[in-house]
mmCIF file with all atom_site columns, C-alpha atoms in Angstrom:
data_model
loop_
_atom_site.group_PDB
_atom_site.id
_atom_site.type_symbol
_atom_site.label_atom_id
_atom_site.label_alt_id
_atom_site.label_comp_id
_atom_site.label_asym_id
_atom_site.label_entity_id
_atom_site.label_seq_id
_atom_site.pdbx_PDB_ins_code
_atom_site.Cartn_x
_atom_site.Cartn_y
_atom_site.Cartn_z
_atom_site.occupancy
_atom_site.B_iso_or_equiv
_atom_site.pdbx_formal_charge
_atom_site.auth_seq_id
_atom_site.auth_comp_id
_atom_site.auth_asym_id
_atom_site.auth_atom_id
_atom_site.pdbx_PDB_model_num
ATOM 1   C CA . LEU A 1 1   ? -27.721 11.841  -5.637  1.00 0.00 ? 97  LEU A CA 1
ATOM 2   C CA . ALA A 1 2   ? -25.256 13.533  -3.554  1.00 0.00 ? 98  ALA A CA 1
ATOM 3   C CA . LYS A 1 3   ? -22.773 16.216  -4.294  1.00 0.00 ? 99  LYS A CA 1
ATOM 4   C CA . THR A 1 4   ? -19.472 17.286  -3.325  1.00 0.00 ? 100 THR A CA 1
ATOM 5   C CA . THR A 1 5   ? -18.261 21.217  -3.484  1.00 0.00 ? 101 THR A CA 1
ATOM 6   C CA . GLN A 1 6   ? -14.871 22.419  -2.713  1.00 0.00 ? 102 GLN A CA 1
ATOM 7   C CA . PRO A 1 7   ? -12.719 25.534  -3.580  1.00 0.00 ? 103 PRO A CA 1
ATOM 8   C CA . ILE A 1 8   ? -10.266 24.680  -6.261  1.00 0.00 ? 104 ILE A CA 1
ATOM 9   C CA . SER A 1 9   ? -7.028  26.469  -4.587  1.00 0.00 ? 105 SER A CA 1
ATOM 10  C CA . MET A 1 10  ? -6.181  28.039  -1.494  1.00 0.00 ? 106 MET A CA 1
ATOM 11  C CA . ASP A 1 11  ? -2.912  29.787  -0.660  1.00 0.00 ? 107 ASP A CA 1
ATOM 12  C CA . SER A 1 12  ? -1.656  30.360  3.212   1.00 0.00 ? 108 SER A CA 1
ATOM 13  C CA . TYR A 1 13  ? 1.901   30.787  5.291   1.00 0.00 ? 109 TYR A CA 1
ATOM 14  C CA . GLU A 1 14  ? 3.503   28.628  7.529   1.00 0.00 ? 110 GLU A CA 1
ATOM 15  C CA . GLY A 1 15  ? 2.067   28.928  11.299  1.00 0.00 ? 111 GLY A CA 1
ATOM 16  C CA . GLN A 1 16  ? -1.515  29.581  10.004  1.00 0.00 ? 112 GLN A CA 1
ATOM 17  C CA . GLU A 1 17  ? -4.691  27.592  10.651  1.00 0.00 ? 113 GLU A CA 1
ATOM 18  C CA . VAL A 1 18  ? -6.414  26.523  7.450   1.00 0.00 ? 114 VAL A CA 1
ATOM 19  C CA . ASN A 1 19  ? -9.722  25.455  7.025   1.00 0.00 ? 115 ASN A CA 1
ATOM 20  C CA . ILE A 1 20  ? -10.940 24.103  3.719   1.00 0.00 ? 116 ILE A CA 1
ATOM 21  C CA . THR A 1 21  ? -15.189 23.799  3.449   1.00 0.00 ? 117 THR A CA 1
ATOM 22  C CA . CYS A 1 22  ? -16.761 21.396  1.633   1.00 0.00 ? 118 CYS A CA 1
ATOM 23  C CA . SER A 1 23  ? -20.496 21.423  0.808   1.00 0.00 ? 119 SER A CA 1
ATOM 24  C CA . HIS A 1 24  ? -22.488 18.350  0.639   1.00 0.00 ? 120 HIS A CA 1
ATOM 25  C CA . ASN A 1 25  ? -26.000 18.743  -0.403  1.00 0.00 ? 121 ASN A CA 1
ATOM 26  C CA . ASN A 1 26  ? -28.409 15.524  -0.166  1.00 0.00 ? 122 ASN A CA 1
ATOM 27  C CA . ILE A 1 27  ? -26.414 13.632  1.895   1.00 0.00 ? 123 ILE A CA 1
ATOM 28  C CA . ALA A 1 28  ? -28.239 10.744  4.287   1.00 0.00 ? 124 ALA A CA 1
ATOM 29  C CA . THR A 1 29  ? -28.518 10.929  7.831   1.00 0.00 ? 125 THR A CA 1
ATOM 30  C CA . ASN A 1 30  ? -26.107 8.125   8.259   1.00 0.00 ? 126 ASN A CA 1
ATOM 31  C CA . ASP A 1 31  ? -23.355 9.354   6.145   1.00 0.00 ? 127 ASP A CA 1
ATOM 32  C CA . TYR A 1 32  ? -20.135 9.609   7.595   1.00 0.00 ? 128 TYR A CA 1
ATOM 33  C CA . ILE A 1 33  ? -17.845 12.835  5.873   1.00 0.00 ? 129 ILE A CA 1
ATOM 34  C CA . THR A 1 34  ? -14.303 11.470  5.195   1.00 0.00 ? 130 THR A CA 1
ATOM 35  C CA . TRP A 1 35  ? -11.092 13.864  4.042   1.00 0.00 ? 131 TRP A CA 1
ATOM 36  C CA . TYR A 1 36  ? -8.144  12.703  2.206   1.00 0.00 ? 132 TYR A CA 1
ATOM 37  C CA . GLN A 1 37  ? -4.758  14.649  1.500   1.00 0.00 ? 133 GLN A CA 1
ATOM 38  C CA . GLN A 1 38  ? -2.779  13.999  -1.449  1.00 0.00 ? 134 GLN A CA 1
ATOM 39  C CA . PHE A 1 39  ? 0.515   14.312  -2.147  1.00 0.00 ? 135 PHE A CA 1
ATOM 40  C CA . PRO A 1 40  ? 1.654   14.359  -6.270  1.00 0.00 ? 136 PRO A CA 1
ATOM 41  C CA . SER A 1 41  ? 2.050   10.527  -7.885  1.00 0.00 ? 137 SER A CA 1
ATOM 42  C CA . GLN A 1 42  ? 0.815   9.310   -4.379  1.00 0.00 ? 138 GLN A CA 1
ATOM 43  C CA . GLY A 1 43  ? -2.290  7.584   -3.260  1.00 0.00 ? 139 GLY A CA 1
ATOM 44  C CA . PRO A 1 44  ? -4.757  9.632   -0.968  1.00 0.00 ? 140 PRO A CA 1
ATOM 45  C CA . ARG A 1 45  ? -4.117  9.594   2.556   1.00 0.00 ? 141 ARG A CA 1
ATOM 46  C CA . PHE A 1 46  ? -6.795  9.346   5.169   1.00 0.00 ? 142 PHE A CA 1
ATOM 47  C CA . ILE A 1 47  ? -7.195  12.479  7.585   1.00 0.00 ? 143 ILE A CA 1
ATOM 48  C CA . ILE A 1 48  ? -10.125 12.395  9.609   1.00 0.00 ? 144 ILE A CA 1
ATOM 49  C CA . GLN A 1 49  ? -13.767 11.304  9.422   1.00 0.00 ? 145 GLN A CA 1
ATOM 50  C CA . GLY A 1 50  ? -16.902 12.786  11.233  1.00 0.00 ? 146 GLY A CA 1
ATOM 51  C CA . TYR A 1 51  ? -20.753 12.036  11.236  1.00 0.00 ? 147 TYR A CA 1
ATOM 52  C CA . LYS A 1 52  ? -22.059 15.418  13.150  1.00 0.00 ? 148 LYS A CA 1
ATOM 53  C CA . THR A 1 53  ? -20.646 18.323  15.471  1.00 0.00 ? 149 THR A CA 1
ATOM 54  C CA . LYS A 1 54  ? -16.573 17.815  16.008  1.00 0.00 ? 150 LYS A CA 1
ATOM 55  C CA . VAL A 1 55  ? -13.928 15.650  15.534  1.00 0.00 ? 151 VAL A CA 1
ATOM 56  C CA . THR A 1 56  ? -10.481 16.167  16.373  1.00 0.00 ? 152 THR A CA 1
ATOM 57  C CA . ASN A 1 57  ? -7.361  13.954  16.088  1.00 0.00 ? 153 ASN A CA 1
ATOM 58  C CA . GLU A 1 58  ? -3.720  14.629  15.898  1.00 0.00 ? 154 GLU A CA 1
ATOM 59  C CA . VAL A 1 59  ? -3.449  16.011  13.053  1.00 0.00 ? 155 VAL A CA 1
ATOM 60  C CA . ALA A 1 60  ? -6.649  17.530  11.958  1.00 0.00 ? 156 ALA A CA 1
ATOM 61  C CA . SER A 1 61  ? -10.226 19.056  13.132  1.00 0.00 ? 157 SER A CA 1
ATOM 62  C CA . LEU A 1 62  ? -13.435 18.337  11.372  1.00 0.00 ? 158 LEU A CA 1
ATOM 63  C CA . PHE A 1 63  ? -16.514 20.757  12.020  1.00 0.00 ? 159 PHE A CA 1
ATOM 64  C CA . ILE A 1 64  ? -19.802 19.543  10.943  1.00 0.00 ? 160 ILE A CA 1
ATOM 65  C CA . PRO A 1 65  ? -22.850 22.040  11.616  1.00 0.00 ? 161 PRO A CA 1
ATOM 66  C CA . ALA A 1 66  ? -26.080 20.786  12.492  1.00 0.00 ? 162 ALA A CA 1
ATOM 67  C CA . ASP A 1 67  ? -27.716 20.366  8.718   1.00 0.00 ? 163 ASP A CA 1
ATOM 68  C CA . ARG A 1 68  ? -24.779 18.689  7.771   1.00 0.00 ? 164 ARG A CA 1
ATOM 69  C CA . LYS A 1 69  ? -24.646 20.348  4.535   1.00 0.00 ? 165 LYS A CA 1
ATOM 70  C CA . SER A 1 70  ? -21.273 21.082  4.782   1.00 0.00 ? 166 SER A CA 1
ATOM 71  C CA . SER A 1 71  ? -17.994 20.543  6.734   1.00 0.00 ? 167 SER A CA 1
ATOM 72  C CA . THR A 1 72  ? -15.164 22.416  7.557   1.00 0.00 ? 168 THR A CA 1
ATOM 73  C CA . LEU A 1 73  ? -11.102 20.692  7.690   1.00 0.00 ? 169 LEU A CA 1
ATOM 74  C CA . SER A 1 74  ? -9.333  22.616  9.800   1.00 0.00 ? 170 SER A CA 1
ATOM 75  C CA . LEU A 1 75  ? -5.444  22.318  9.821   1.00 0.00 ? 171 LEU A CA 1
ATOM 76  C CA . PRO A 1 76  ? -3.998  24.127  12.646  1.00 0.00 ? 172 PRO A CA 1
ATOM 77  C CA . ARG A 1 77  ? 0.070   25.602  12.302  1.00 0.00 ? 173 ARG A CA 1
ATOM 78  C CA . VAL A 1 78  ? 0.576   24.552  9.018   1.00 0.00 ? 174 VAL A CA 1
ATOM 79  C CA . SER A 1 79  ? 3.765   23.792  7.516   1.00 0.00 ? 175 SER A CA 1
ATOM 80  C CA . LEU A 1 80  ? 4.990   23.701  3.942   1.00 0.00 ? 176 LEU A CA 1
ATOM 81  C CA . SER A 1 81  ? 4.424   19.943  4.242   1.00 0.00 ? 177 SER A CA 1
ATOM 82  C CA . ASP A 1 82  ? 1.333   20.241  4.280   1.00 0.00 ? 178 ASP A CA 1
ATOM 83  C CA . THR A 1 83  ? 1.069   21.569  0.709   1.00 0.00 ? 179 THR A CA 1
ATOM 84  C CA . ALA A 1 84  ? -1.159  19.352  -1.027  1.00 0.00 ? 180 ALA A CA 1
ATOM 85  C CA . VAL A 1 85  ? -4.698  18.402  -2.659  1.00 0.00 ? 181 VAL A CA 1
ATOM 86  C CA . TYR A 1 86  ? -7.343  17.885  -0.021  1.00 0.00 ? 182 TYR A CA 1
ATOM 87  C CA . TYR A 1 87  ? -10.182 15.621  -1.096  1.00 0.00 ? 183 TYR A CA 1
ATOM 88  C CA . CYS A 1 88  ? -13.868 15.205  0.760   1.00 0.00 ? 184 CYS A CA 1
ATOM 89  C CA . LEU A 1 89  ? -15.698 12.112  0.325   1.00 0.00 ? 185 LEU A CA 1
ATOM 90  C CA . VAL A 1 90  ? -19.166 11.392  1.178   1.00 0.00 ? 186 VAL A CA 1
ATOM 91  C CA . VAL A 1 91  ? -21.078 7.762   0.408   1.00 0.00 ? 187 VAL A CA 1
ATOM 92  C CA . ASP A 1 92  ? -24.265 8.072   -1.549  1.00 0.00 ? 188 ASP A CA 1
ATOM 93  C CA . TRP A 1 93  ? -26.312 5.356   -0.069  1.00 0.00 ? 189 TRP A CA 1
ATOM 94  C CA . GLY A 1 94  ? -29.317 5.966   -2.261  1.00 0.00 ? 190 GLY A CA 1
ATOM 95  C CA . SER A 1 95  ? -27.250 4.856   -5.455  1.00 0.00 ? 191 SER A CA 1
ATOM 96  C CA . ASN A 1 96  ? -25.982 1.605   -4.289  1.00 0.00 ? 192 ASN A CA 1
ATOM 97  C CA . TYR A 1 97  ? -23.094 3.211   -2.184  1.00 0.00 ? 193 TYR A CA 1
ATOM 98  C CA . GLN A 1 98  ? -21.156 4.787   -4.508  1.00 0.00 ? 194 GLN A CA 1
ATOM 99  C CA . LEU A 1 99  ? -18.683 7.260   -3.192  1.00 0.00 ? 195 LEU A CA 1
ATOM 100 C CA . ILE A 1 100 ? -19.009 10.822  -4.085  1.00 0.00 ? 196 ILE A CA 1
ATOM 101 C CA . TRP A 1 101 ? -15.474 12.691  -3.790  1.00 0.00 ? 197 TRP A CA 1
ATOM 102 C CA . GLY A 1 102 ? -15.128 16.436  -4.616  1.00 0.00 ? 198 GLY A CA 1
ATOM 103 C CA . ALA A 1 103 ? -13.036 17.939  -7.011  1.00 0.00 ? 199 ALA A CA 1
ATOM 104 C CA . GLY A 1 104 ? -9.872  18.542  -4.494  1.00 0.00 ? 200 GLY A CA 1
ATOM 105 C CA . THR A 1 105 ? -8.534  21.591  -2.829  1.00 0.00 ? 201 THR A CA 1
ATOM 106 C CA . LYS A 1 106 ? -5.020  22.314  -3.933  1.00 0.00 ? 202 LYS A CA 1
ATOM 107 C CA . LEU A 1 107 ? -3.402  23.892  -0.951  1.00 0.00 ? 203 LEU A CA 1
ATOM 108 C CA . ILE A 1 108 ? -0.211  26.119  -1.238  1.00 0.00 ? 204 ILE A CA 1
ATOM 109 C CA . ILE A 1 109 ? 1.700   26.753  1.841   1.00 0.00 ? 205 ILE A CA 1
ATOM 110 C CA . LYS A 1 110 ? 4.121   29.575  1.639   1.00 0.00 ? 206 LYS A CA 1
ATOM 111 C CA . PRO A 1 111 ? 7.038   30.091  3.926   1.00 0.00 ? 207 PRO A CA 1
ATOM 112 C CA . GLU B 2 1   ? 2.554   -4.100  7.400   1.00 0.00 ? 67  GLU B CA 1
ATOM 113 C CA . ALA B 2 2   ? -0.848  -3.415  6.284   1.00 0.00 ? 68  ALA B CA 1
ATOM 114 C CA . GLN B 2 3   ? -1.240  -2.345  2.895   1.00 0.00 ? 69  GLN B CA 1
ATOM 115 C CA . VAL B 2 4   ? -2.183  -2.220  -0.445  1.00 0.00 ? 70  VAL B CA 1
ATOM 116 C CA . THR B 2 5   ? 0.269   -3.612  -3.456  1.00 0.00 ? 71  THR B CA 1
ATOM 117 C CA . GLN B 2 6   ? -0.850  -2.585  -7.126  1.00 0.00 ? 72  GLN B CA 1
ATOM 118 C CA . ASN B 2 7   ? 1.390   -3.560  -9.970  1.00 0.00 ? 73  ASN B CA 1
ATOM 119 C CA . PRO B 2 8   ? 2.931   -2.435  -12.045 1.00 0.00 ? 74  PRO B CA 1
ATOM 120 C CA . ARG B 2 9   ? 4.167   1.090   -10.832 1.00 0.00 ? 75  ARG B CA 1
ATOM 121 C CA . TYR B 2 10  ? 4.534   1.829   -14.528 1.00 0.00 ? 76  TYR B CA 1
ATOM 122 C CA . LEU B 2 11  ? 3.315   0.378   -17.676 1.00 0.00 ? 77  LEU B CA 1
ATOM 123 C CA . ILE B 2 12  ? 3.597   1.500   -21.573 1.00 0.00 ? 78  ILE B CA 1
ATOM 124 C CA . THR B 2 13  ? 1.606   -0.188  -23.972 1.00 0.00 ? 79  THR B CA 1
ATOM 125 C CA . VAL B 2 14  ? 0.009   -0.135  -27.679 1.00 0.00 ? 80  VAL B CA 1
ATOM 126 C CA . THR B 2 15  ? -3.433  0.534   -28.673 1.00 0.00 ? 81  THR B CA 1
ATOM 127 C CA . GLY B 2 16  ? -5.369  -3.107  -28.399 1.00 0.00 ? 82  GLY B CA 1
ATOM 128 C CA . LYS B 2 17  ? -2.762  -5.064  -26.267 1.00 0.00 ? 83  LYS B CA 1
ATOM 129 C CA . LYS B 2 18  ? -4.598  -6.512  -23.389 1.00 0.00 ? 84  LYS B CA 1
ATOM 130 C CA . LEU B 2 19  ? -3.666  -5.810  -19.950 1.00 0.00 ? 85  LEU B CA 1
ATOM 131 C CA . THR B 2 20  ? -4.306  -6.693  -16.404 1.00 0.00 ? 86  THR B CA 1
ATOM 132 C CA . VAL B 2 21  ? -3.117  -4.154  -13.322 1.00 0.00 ? 87  VAL B CA 1
ATOM 133 C CA . THR B 2 22  ? -3.145  -6.302  -10.098 1.00 0.00 ? 88  THR B CA 1
ATOM 134 C CA . CYS B 2 23  ? -3.978  -5.167  -6.616  1.00 0.00 ? 89  CYS B CA 1
ATOM 135 C CA . SER B 2 24  ? -3.843  -6.956  -3.385  1.00 0.00 ? 90  SER B CA 1
ATOM 136 C CA . GLN B 2 25  ? -4.693  -6.257  0.088   1.00 0.00 ? 91  GLN B CA 1
ATOM 137 C CA . ASN B 2 26  ? -3.502  -7.604  3.504   1.00 0.00 ? 92  ASN B CA 1
ATOM 138 C CA . MET B 2 27  ? -5.786  -6.278  5.611   1.00 0.00 ? 93  MET B CA 1
ATOM 139 C CA . ASN B 2 28  ? -8.819  -8.609  5.351   1.00 0.00 ? 94  ASN B CA 1
ATOM 140 C CA . HIS B 2 29  ? -11.161 -6.066  3.892   1.00 0.00 ? 95  HIS B CA 1
ATOM 141 C CA . GLU B 2 30  ? -14.399 -6.350  1.983   1.00 0.00 ? 96  GLU B CA 1
ATOM 142 C CA . TYR B 2 31  ? -14.412 -3.327  0.001   1.00 0.00 ? 97  TYR B CA 1
ATOM 143 C CA . MET B 2 32  ? -11.955 -2.335  -3.041  1.00 0.00 ? 98  MET B CA 1
ATOM 144 C CA . SER B 2 33  ? -12.468 -0.116  -5.453  1.00 0.00 ? 99  SER B CA 1
ATOM 145 C CA . TRP B 2 34  ? -10.481 1.384   -8.797  1.00 0.00 ? 100 TRP B CA 1
ATOM 146 C CA . TYR B 2 35  ? -9.778  4.881   -9.528  1.00 0.00 ? 101 TYR B CA 1
ATOM 147 C CA . ARG B 2 36  ? -8.291  6.845   -12.474 1.00 0.00 ? 102 ARG B CA 1
ATOM 148 C CA . GLN B 2 37  ? -6.922  10.016  -11.832 1.00 0.00 ? 103 GLN B CA 1
ATOM 149 C CA . ASP B 2 38  ? -6.531  12.939  -14.454 1.00 0.00 ? 104 ASP B CA 1
ATOM 150 C CA . PRO B 2 39  ? -5.314  16.358  -14.334 1.00 0.00 ? 105 PRO B CA 1
ATOM 151 C CA . GLY B 2 40  ? -7.958  18.663  -13.617 1.00 0.00 ? 106 GLY B CA 1
ATOM 152 C CA . LEU B 2 41  ? -10.513 15.910  -13.031 1.00 0.00 ? 107 LEU B CA 1
ATOM 153 C CA . GLY B 2 42  ? -10.053 14.187  -9.520  1.00 0.00 ? 108 GLY B CA 1
ATOM 154 C CA . LEU B 2 43  ? -10.290 10.791  -8.697  1.00 0.00 ? 109 LEU B CA 1
ATOM 155 C CA . ARG B 2 44  ? -12.808 8.826   -10.631 1.00 0.00 ? 110 ARG B CA 1
ATOM 156 C CA . GLN B 2 45  ? -14.447 5.738   -9.590  1.00 0.00 ? 111 GLN B CA 1
ATOM 157 C CA . ILE B 2 46  ? -14.028 2.760   -12.113 1.00 0.00 ? 112 ILE B CA 1
ATOM 158 C CA . TYR B 2 47  ? -15.768 -0.158  -10.585 1.00 0.00 ? 113 TYR B CA 1
ATOM 159 C CA . TYR B 2 48  ? -16.187 -1.073  -7.055  1.00 0.00 ? 114 TYR B CA 1
ATOM 160 C CA . SER B 2 49  ? -16.230 -4.738  -5.076  1.00 0.00 ? 115 SER B CA 1
ATOM 161 C CA . MET B 2 50  ? -18.253 -4.673  -1.784  1.00 0.00 ? 116 MET B CA 1
ATOM 162 C CA . ASN B 2 51  ? -17.396 -8.765  -1.554  1.00 0.00 ? 117 ASN B CA 1
ATOM 163 C CA . VAL B 2 52  ? -16.053 -11.781 -3.290  1.00 0.00 ? 118 VAL B CA 1
ATOM 164 C CA . GLU B 2 53  ? -17.870 -11.945 -6.427  1.00 0.00 ? 119 GLU B CA 1
ATOM 165 C CA . VAL B 2 54  ? -20.140 -8.596  -5.818  1.00 0.00 ? 120 VAL B CA 1
ATOM 166 C CA . THR B 2 55  ? -18.756 -6.013  -8.059  1.00 0.00 ? 121 THR B CA 1
ATOM 167 C CA . ASP B 2 56  ? -20.312 -2.682  -9.577  1.00 0.00 ? 122 ASP B CA 1
ATOM 168 C CA . LYS B 2 57  ? -19.924 -0.124  -11.942 1.00 0.00 ? 123 LYS B CA 1
ATOM 169 C CA . GLY B 2 58  ? -18.280 3.605   -10.856 1.00 0.00 ? 124 GLY B CA 1
ATOM 170 C CA . ASP B 2 59  ? -18.526 6.608   -12.666 1.00 0.00 ? 125 ASP B CA 1
ATOM 171 C CA . VAL B 2 60  ? -16.275 5.650   -15.648 1.00 0.00 ? 126 VAL B CA 1
ATOM 172 C CA . PRO B 2 61  ? -16.500 1.590   -16.326 1.00 0.00 ? 127 PRO B CA 1
ATOM 173 C CA . GLU B 2 62  ? -16.371 2.350   -19.826 1.00 0.00 ? 128 GLU B CA 1
ATOM 174 C CA . GLY B 2 63  ? -13.568 -0.148  -21.315 1.00 0.00 ? 129 GLY B CA 1
ATOM 175 C CA . TYR B 2 64  ? -12.664 -1.489  -17.964 1.00 0.00 ? 130 TYR B CA 1
ATOM 176 C CA . LYS B 2 65  ? -13.390 -5.134  -16.061 1.00 0.00 ? 131 LYS B CA 1
ATOM 177 C CA . VAL B 2 66  ? -12.854 -6.162  -12.796 1.00 0.00 ? 132 VAL B CA 1
ATOM 178 C CA . SER B 2 67  ? -13.165 -9.527  -10.824 1.00 0.00 ? 133 SER B CA 1
ATOM 179 C CA . ARG B 2 68  ? -13.300 -10.376 -7.365  1.00 0.00 ? 134 ARG B CA 1
ATOM 180 C CA . LYS B 2 69  ? -12.481 -14.061 -6.827  1.00 0.00 ? 135 LYS B CA 1
ATOM 181 C CA . GLU B 2 70  ? -10.599 -13.924 -3.513  1.00 0.00 ? 136 GLU B CA 1
ATOM 182 C CA . LYS B 2 71  ? -11.059 -11.129 -0.870  1.00 0.00 ? 137 LYS B CA 1
ATOM 183 C CA . ARG B 2 72  ? -7.526  -9.674  -1.119  1.00 0.00 ? 138 ARG B CA 1
ATOM 184 C CA . ASN B 2 73  ? -7.304  -9.582  -4.720  1.00 0.00 ? 139 ASN B CA 1
ATOM 185 C CA . PHE B 2 74  ? -9.101  -6.974  -7.186  1.00 0.00 ? 140 PHE B CA 1
ATOM 186 C CA . PRO B 2 75  ? -7.670  -6.993  -11.003 1.00 0.00 ? 141 PRO B CA 1
ATOM 187 C CA . LEU B 2 76  ? -8.230  -4.356  -13.196 1.00 0.00 ? 142 LEU B CA 1
ATOM 188 C CA . ILE B 2 77  ? -8.353  -5.517  -16.890 1.00 0.00 ? 143 ILE B CA 1
ATOM 189 C CA . LEU B 2 78  ? -8.268  -3.457  -19.909 1.00 0.00 ? 144 LEU B CA 1
ATOM 190 C CA . GLU B 2 79  ? -9.325  -5.697  -22.628 1.00 0.00 ? 145 GLU B CA 1
ATOM 191 C CA . SER B 2 80  ? -8.609  -3.494  -25.413 1.00 0.00 ? 146 SER B CA 1
ATOM 192 C CA . PRO B 2 81  ? -6.714  -0.332  -24.373 1.00 0.00 ? 147 PRO B CA 1
ATOM 193 C CA . SER B 2 82  ? -7.243  3.202   -26.164 1.00 0.00 ? 148 SER B CA 1
ATOM 194 C CA . PRO B 2 83  ? -4.978  6.049   -25.896 1.00 0.00 ? 149 PRO B CA 1
ATOM 195 C CA . ASN B 2 84  ? -7.916  7.832   -23.895 1.00 0.00 ? 150 ASN B CA 1
ATOM 196 C CA . GLN B 2 85  ? -7.214  5.198   -20.587 1.00 0.00 ? 151 GLN B CA 1
ATOM 197 C CA . THR B 2 86  ? -3.682  6.962   -20.546 1.00 0.00 ? 152 THR B CA 1
ATOM 198 C CA . SER B 2 87  ? -4.207  7.954   -16.866 1.00 0.00 ? 153 SER B CA 1
ATOM 199 C CA . LEU B 2 88  ? -2.864  7.309   -13.349 1.00 0.00 ? 154 LEU B CA 1
ATOM 200 C CA . TYR B 2 89  ? -4.798  4.679   -11.636 1.00 0.00 ? 155 TYR B CA 1
ATOM 201 C CA . PHE B 2 90  ? -5.210  4.062   -8.114  1.00 0.00 ? 156 PHE B CA 1
ATOM 202 C CA . CYS B 2 91  ? -6.348  0.978   -6.057  1.00 0.00 ? 157 CYS B CA 1
ATOM 203 C CA . ALA B 2 92  ? -8.251  1.373   -2.634  1.00 0.00 ? 158 ALA B CA 1
ATOM 204 C CA . SER B 2 93  ? -9.721  -0.966  0.049   1.00 0.00 ? 159 SER B CA 1
ATOM 205 C CA . SER B 2 94  ? -11.239 -0.389  3.288   1.00 0.00 ? 160 SER B CA 1
ATOM 206 C CA . SER B 2 95  ? -13.467 -2.546  5.985   1.00 0.00 ? 161 SER B CA 1
ATOM 207 C CA . GLY B 2 96  ? -16.451 -1.713  4.522   1.00 0.00 ? 162 GLY B CA 1
ATOM 208 C CA . VAL B 2 97  ? -18.506 1.154   2.731   1.00 0.00 ? 163 VAL B CA 1
ATOM 209 C CA . GLY B 2 98  ? -17.702 4.411   4.355   1.00 0.00 ? 164 GLY B CA 1
ATOM 210 C CA . SER B 2 99  ? -14.900 3.082   6.067   1.00 0.00 ? 165 SER B CA 1
ATOM 211 C CA . PRO B 2 100 ? -11.392 4.788   5.634   1.00 0.00 ? 166 PRO B CA 1
ATOM 212 C CA . LEU B 2 101 ? -9.717  4.011   2.591   1.00 0.00 ? 167 LEU B CA 1
ATOM 213 C CA . HIS B 2 102 ? -6.471  2.830   2.260   1.00 0.00 ? 168 HIS B CA 1
ATOM 214 C CA . PHE B 2 103 ? -4.533  3.275   -1.412  1.00 0.00 ? 169 PHE B CA 1
ATOM 215 C CA . GLY B 2 104 ? -2.327  1.662   -2.951  1.00 0.00 ? 170 GLY B CA 1
ATOM 216 C CA . ASN B 2 105 ? 0.875   3.593   -5.084  1.00 0.00 ? 171 ASN B CA 1
ATOM 217 C CA . GLY B 2 106 ? -0.544  4.013   -7.859  1.00 0.00 ? 172 GLY B CA 1
ATOM 218 C CA . THR B 2 107 ? 0.060   2.738   -11.743 1.00 0.00 ? 173 THR B CA 1
ATOM 219 C CA . ARG B 2 108 ? 0.770   5.224   -14.404 1.00 0.00 ? 174 ARG B CA 1
ATOM 220 C CA . LEU B 2 109 ? -0.525  3.701   -17.434 1.00 0.00 ? 175 LEU B CA 1
ATOM 221 C CA . THR B 2 110 ? 0.232   5.108   -20.983 1.00 0.00 ? 176 THR B CA 1
ATOM 222 C CA . VAL B 2 111 ? -1.311  3.641   -24.434 1.00 0.00 ? 177 VAL B CA 1
ATOM 223 C CA . THR B 2 112 ? 0.128   4.521   -27.140 1.00 0.00 ? 178 THR B CA 1
#
C-alpha cells in the first residue's frame, strides 16, 4: 500500500522560494503525483501534477527524481497569499484506485 | 462555469435524524468522491465512484452511504448521524482516477 509523508509545517518570507517535499514509497510506475493548495474553509485546489523529472506551470514547479520515491513542490517568490496548507496525492492502483493523501504541510509566509 | 456544487453549506442536526448532503458537477466527470476533514487529520476519503452505479469504500466509510444513479450527482447519506460525524465535508470530481480533482466549497455539519 502506498503511503505519503510530508512535513507538518514550514515558515518562509515573502519573495523567497519555498520547496515542500513529499515522500511516497511503493507508488506504481504509472502513478502521477499531484499537489493541491487549500485555504481555510475552502476546498483544495489543484496546483500541479507530474509523472517524472520536472513539470512547470504558471504558479509552481514539481521535481520528481528518477526513483520517484519523493517529489518536491517549488513555489517561486512566495507572497503572503501563498499561506495555505499544501497536500500531495498519489493513487494506489493496487488497492482499487484509492487516493493516498499526505497529511498536509501548513505553509506560513511572513512579511 | 465548471463547478462542483454542494448543498447545504452549513447543517446543524440532532443525533439519529437522517440527512443527505447533495453534490452535483457540470463537467461530465466520471469520477466523484467524498471526504471529511477534521482538525489535524487532513483529508480522509469516505466513498468514491468511478462511474454510474459503481461505488467503493474509502478510508472511513462507516456510518455513511452514497449512490451514483446519474453521472452528475453523488449524494452523501447519513442514515443515523452521530456527534462523531461532526466535520467539514467535501465533494470532488475528476475526469478519471488520477486526474486533477475539482472540489466543492464544503459542507460544515454539526451533529448534537
